[in-house]
PDB file of C-alpha atoms in Angstrom:
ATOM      1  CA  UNK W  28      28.877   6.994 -61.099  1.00 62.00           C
ATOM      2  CA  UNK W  29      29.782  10.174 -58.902  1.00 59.00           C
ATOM      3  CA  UNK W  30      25.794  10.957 -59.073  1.00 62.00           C
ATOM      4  CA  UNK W  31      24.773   7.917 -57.672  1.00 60.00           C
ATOM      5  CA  UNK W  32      27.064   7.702 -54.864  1.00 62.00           C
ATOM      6  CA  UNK W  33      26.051  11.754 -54.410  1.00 58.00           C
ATOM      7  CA  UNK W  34      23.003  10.341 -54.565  1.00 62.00           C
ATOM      8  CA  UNK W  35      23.312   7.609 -51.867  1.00 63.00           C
ATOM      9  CA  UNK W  36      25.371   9.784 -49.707  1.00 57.00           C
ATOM     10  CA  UNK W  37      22.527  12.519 -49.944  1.00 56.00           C
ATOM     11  CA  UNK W  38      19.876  10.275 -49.035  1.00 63.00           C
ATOM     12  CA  UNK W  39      21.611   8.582 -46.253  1.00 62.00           C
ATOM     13  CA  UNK W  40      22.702  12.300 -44.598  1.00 67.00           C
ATOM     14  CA  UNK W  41      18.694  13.165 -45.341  1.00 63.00           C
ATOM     15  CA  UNK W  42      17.299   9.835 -42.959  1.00 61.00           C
ATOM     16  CA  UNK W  43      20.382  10.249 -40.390  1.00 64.00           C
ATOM     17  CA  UNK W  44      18.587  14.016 -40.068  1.00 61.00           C
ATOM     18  CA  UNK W  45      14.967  12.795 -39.789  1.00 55.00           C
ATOM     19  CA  UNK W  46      16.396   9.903 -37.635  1.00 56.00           C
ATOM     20  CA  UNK W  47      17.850  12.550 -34.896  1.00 53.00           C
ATOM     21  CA  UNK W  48      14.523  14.368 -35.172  1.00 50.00           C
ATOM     22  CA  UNK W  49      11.911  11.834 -34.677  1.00 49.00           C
ATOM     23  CA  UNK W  50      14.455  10.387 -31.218  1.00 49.00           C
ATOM     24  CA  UNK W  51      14.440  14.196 -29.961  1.00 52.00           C
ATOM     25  CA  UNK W  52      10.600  14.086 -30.330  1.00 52.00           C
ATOM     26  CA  UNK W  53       9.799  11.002 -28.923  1.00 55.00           C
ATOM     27  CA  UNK W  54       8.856  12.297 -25.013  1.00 60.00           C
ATOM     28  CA  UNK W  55      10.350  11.280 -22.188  1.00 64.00           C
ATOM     29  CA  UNK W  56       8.355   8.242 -20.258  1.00 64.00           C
ATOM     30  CA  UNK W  57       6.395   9.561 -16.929  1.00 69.00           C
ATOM     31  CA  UNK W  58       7.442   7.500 -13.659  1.00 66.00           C
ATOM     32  CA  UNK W  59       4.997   5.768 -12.706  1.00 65.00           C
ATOM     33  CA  UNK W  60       2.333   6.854  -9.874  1.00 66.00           C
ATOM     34  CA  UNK W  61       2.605   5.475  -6.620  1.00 64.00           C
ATOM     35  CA  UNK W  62      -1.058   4.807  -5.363  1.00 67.00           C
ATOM     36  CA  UNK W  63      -1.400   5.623  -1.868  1.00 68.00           C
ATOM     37  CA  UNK W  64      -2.190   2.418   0.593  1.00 75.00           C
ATOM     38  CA  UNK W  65      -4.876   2.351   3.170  1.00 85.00           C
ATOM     39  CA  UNK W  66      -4.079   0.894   5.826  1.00 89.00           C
ATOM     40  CA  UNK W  67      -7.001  -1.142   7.366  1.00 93.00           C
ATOM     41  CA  UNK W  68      -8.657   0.490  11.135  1.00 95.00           C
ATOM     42  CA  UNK W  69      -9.220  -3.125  11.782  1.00 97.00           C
ATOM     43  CA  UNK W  70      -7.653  -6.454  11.175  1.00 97.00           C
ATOM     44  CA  UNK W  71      -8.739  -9.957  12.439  1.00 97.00           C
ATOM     45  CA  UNK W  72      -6.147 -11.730  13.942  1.00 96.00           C
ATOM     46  CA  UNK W  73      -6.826 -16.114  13.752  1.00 95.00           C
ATOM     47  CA  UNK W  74      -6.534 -18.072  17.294  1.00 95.00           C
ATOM     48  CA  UNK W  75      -5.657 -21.452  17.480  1.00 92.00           C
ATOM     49  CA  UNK W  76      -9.618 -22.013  18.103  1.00 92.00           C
ATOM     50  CA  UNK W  77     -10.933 -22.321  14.523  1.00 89.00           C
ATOM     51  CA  UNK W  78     -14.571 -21.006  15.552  1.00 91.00           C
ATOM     52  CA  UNK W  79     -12.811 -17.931  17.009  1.00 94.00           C
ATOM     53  CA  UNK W  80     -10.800 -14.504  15.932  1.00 96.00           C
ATOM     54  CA  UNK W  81      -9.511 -11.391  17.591  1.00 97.00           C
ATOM     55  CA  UNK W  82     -10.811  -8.283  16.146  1.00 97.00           C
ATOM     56  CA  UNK W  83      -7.911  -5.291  16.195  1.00 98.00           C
ATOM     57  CA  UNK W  84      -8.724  -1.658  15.942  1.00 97.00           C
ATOM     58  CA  UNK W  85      -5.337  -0.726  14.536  1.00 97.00           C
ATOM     59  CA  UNK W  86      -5.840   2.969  15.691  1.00 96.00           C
ATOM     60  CA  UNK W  87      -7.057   2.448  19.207  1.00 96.00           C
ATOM     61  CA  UNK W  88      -5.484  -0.768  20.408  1.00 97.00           C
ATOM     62  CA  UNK W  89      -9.086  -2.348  21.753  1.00 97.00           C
ATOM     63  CA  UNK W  90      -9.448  -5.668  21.048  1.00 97.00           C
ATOM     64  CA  UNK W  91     -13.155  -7.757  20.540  1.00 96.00           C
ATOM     65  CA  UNK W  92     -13.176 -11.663  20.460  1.00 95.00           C
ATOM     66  CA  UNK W  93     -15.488 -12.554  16.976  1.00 95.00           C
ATOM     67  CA  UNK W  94     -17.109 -16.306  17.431  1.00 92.00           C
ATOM     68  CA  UNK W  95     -19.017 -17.400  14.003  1.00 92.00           C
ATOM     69  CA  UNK W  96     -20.833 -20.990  13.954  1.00 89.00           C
ATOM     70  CA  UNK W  97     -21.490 -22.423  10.828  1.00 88.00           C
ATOM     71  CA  UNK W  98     -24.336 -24.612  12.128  1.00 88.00           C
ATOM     72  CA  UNK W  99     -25.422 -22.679  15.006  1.00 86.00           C
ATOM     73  CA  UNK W 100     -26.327 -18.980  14.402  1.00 80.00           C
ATOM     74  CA  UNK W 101     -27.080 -18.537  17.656  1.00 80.00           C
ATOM     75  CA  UNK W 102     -23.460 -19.207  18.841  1.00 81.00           C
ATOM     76  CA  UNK W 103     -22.353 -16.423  17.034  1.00 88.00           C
ATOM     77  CA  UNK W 104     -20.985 -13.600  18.956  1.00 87.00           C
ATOM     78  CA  UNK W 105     -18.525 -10.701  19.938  1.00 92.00           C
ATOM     79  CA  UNK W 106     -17.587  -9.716  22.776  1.00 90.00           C
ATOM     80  CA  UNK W 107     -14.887  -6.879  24.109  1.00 92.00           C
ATOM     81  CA  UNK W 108     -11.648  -8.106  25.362  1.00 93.00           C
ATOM     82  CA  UNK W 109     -11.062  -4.711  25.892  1.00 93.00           C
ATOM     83  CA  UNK W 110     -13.125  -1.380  25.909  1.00 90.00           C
ATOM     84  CA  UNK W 111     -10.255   1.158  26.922  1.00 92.00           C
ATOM     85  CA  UNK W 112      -8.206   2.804  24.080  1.00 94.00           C
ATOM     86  CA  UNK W 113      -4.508   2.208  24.422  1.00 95.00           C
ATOM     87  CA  UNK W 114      -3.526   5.338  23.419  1.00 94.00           C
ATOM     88  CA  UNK W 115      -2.331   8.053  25.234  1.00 88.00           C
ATOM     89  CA  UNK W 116      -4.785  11.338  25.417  1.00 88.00           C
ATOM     90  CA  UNK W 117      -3.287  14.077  22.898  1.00 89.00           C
ATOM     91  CA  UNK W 118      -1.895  11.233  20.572  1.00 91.00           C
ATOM     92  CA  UNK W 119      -3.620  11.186  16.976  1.00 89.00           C
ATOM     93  CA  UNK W 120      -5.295   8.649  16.255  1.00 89.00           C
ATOM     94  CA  UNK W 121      -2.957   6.579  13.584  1.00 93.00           C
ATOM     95  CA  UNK W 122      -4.505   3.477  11.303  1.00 95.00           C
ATOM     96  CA  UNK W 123      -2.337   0.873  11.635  1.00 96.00           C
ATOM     97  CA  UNK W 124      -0.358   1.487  14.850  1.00 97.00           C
ATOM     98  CA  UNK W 125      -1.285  -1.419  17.109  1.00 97.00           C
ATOM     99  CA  UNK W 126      -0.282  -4.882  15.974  1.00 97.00           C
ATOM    100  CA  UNK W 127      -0.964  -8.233  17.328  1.00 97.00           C
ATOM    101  CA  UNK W 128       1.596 -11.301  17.078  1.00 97.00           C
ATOM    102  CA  UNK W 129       0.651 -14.433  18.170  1.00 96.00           C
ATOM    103  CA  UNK W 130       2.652 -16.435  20.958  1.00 96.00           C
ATOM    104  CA  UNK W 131       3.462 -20.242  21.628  1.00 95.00           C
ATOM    105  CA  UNK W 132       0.334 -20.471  24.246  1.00 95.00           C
ATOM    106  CA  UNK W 133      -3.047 -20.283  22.249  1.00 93.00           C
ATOM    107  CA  UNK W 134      -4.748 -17.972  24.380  1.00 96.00           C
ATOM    108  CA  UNK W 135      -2.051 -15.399  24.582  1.00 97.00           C
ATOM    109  CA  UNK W 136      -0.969 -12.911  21.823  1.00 98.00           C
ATOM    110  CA  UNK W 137       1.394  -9.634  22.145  1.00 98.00           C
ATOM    111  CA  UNK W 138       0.345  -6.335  21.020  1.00 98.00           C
ATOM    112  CA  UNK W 139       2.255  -3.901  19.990  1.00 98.00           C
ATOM    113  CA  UNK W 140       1.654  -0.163  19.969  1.00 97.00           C
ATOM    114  CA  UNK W 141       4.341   1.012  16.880  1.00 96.00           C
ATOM    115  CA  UNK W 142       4.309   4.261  17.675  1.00 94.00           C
ATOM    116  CA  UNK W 143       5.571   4.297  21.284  1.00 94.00           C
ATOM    117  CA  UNK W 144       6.831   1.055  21.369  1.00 95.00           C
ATOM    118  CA  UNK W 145       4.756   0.127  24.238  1.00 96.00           C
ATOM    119  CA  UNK W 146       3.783  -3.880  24.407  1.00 98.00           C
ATOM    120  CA  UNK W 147       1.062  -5.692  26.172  1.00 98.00           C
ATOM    121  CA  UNK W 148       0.094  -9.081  27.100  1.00 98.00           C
ATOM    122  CA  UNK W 149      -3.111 -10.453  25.601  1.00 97.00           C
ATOM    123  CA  UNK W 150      -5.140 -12.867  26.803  1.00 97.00           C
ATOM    124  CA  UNK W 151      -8.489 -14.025  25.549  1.00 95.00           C
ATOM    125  CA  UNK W 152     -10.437 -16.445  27.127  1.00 92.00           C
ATOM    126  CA  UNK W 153     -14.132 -17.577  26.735  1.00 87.00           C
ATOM    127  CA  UNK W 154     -14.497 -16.849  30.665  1.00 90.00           C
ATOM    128  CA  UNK W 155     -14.613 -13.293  31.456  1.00 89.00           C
ATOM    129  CA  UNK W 156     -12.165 -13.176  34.392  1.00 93.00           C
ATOM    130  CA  UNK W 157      -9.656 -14.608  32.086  1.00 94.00           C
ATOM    131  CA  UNK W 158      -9.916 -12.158  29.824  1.00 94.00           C
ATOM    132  CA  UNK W 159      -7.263  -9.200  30.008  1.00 95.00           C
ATOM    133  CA  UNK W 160      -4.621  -6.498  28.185  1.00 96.00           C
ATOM    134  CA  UNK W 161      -2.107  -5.608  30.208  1.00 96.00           C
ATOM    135  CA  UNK W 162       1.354  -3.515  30.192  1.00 96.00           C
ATOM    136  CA  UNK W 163       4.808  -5.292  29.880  1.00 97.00           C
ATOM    137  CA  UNK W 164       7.289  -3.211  31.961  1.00 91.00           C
TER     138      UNK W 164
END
């Protein structure tokens, strides 16, 4: 009887040892990689005219008004709302730091430069003279 539970004992003491060595190999789980995110040079921005979009170049702040037809190719179009970079000279160019927000008035949209903080009023307009960025002081 004292064999077998020498025995038993011995065997259990034998997988408790193998146990503690198989849990001490077993590695250690890598964190997982963060993949880096591109941020998009442009973004189109909806207007409250179905047929029309505002084209952003996140990096410069200029802004082109994108028409598409689905019966008409020839009314497709774009056109610049704006062809001077918002950005001050010596500034990198940064992806992503102009945004546009939409107001309550359909033809008017803020941008926002996240990098200085500057803002602008937007206004696009099928008529030319209508058309404008300008500072908000």
């Amino acid at each position: 009887m004292k064999k077998y539970i020498f025995t038993i004992l011995l065997m259990a003491i034998a997988f408790s040892s193998c146990m503690q060595k198989q849990e001490e190999a077993t590695p250690i789980a890598e964190e997982p990689k963060q993949e880096s995110i591109t941020i998009p040079t442009f973004k189109l921005y909806p207007t409250s005219n179905r047929w029309n979009f505002l084209k952003l170049n996140t990096t410069t702040g200029v802004i082109t008004i994108v028409q598409y037809s689905i019966d008409e190719p020839d009314k497709t179009f774009e056109y610049s709302l704006n062809n001077t970079p918002l950005i001050p000279s010596g500034d990198a160019p940064t992806p992503g730091r102009f945004e546009l927000t939409p107001t309550q008035n359909m033809w008017n949209f803020i941008l926002l430069d996240q990098v200085s903080g500057a803002s602008y009023q937007v206004q696009w307009s099928f008529d030319e003279k209508n058309r404008f960025v300008i500072p908000i002081k």
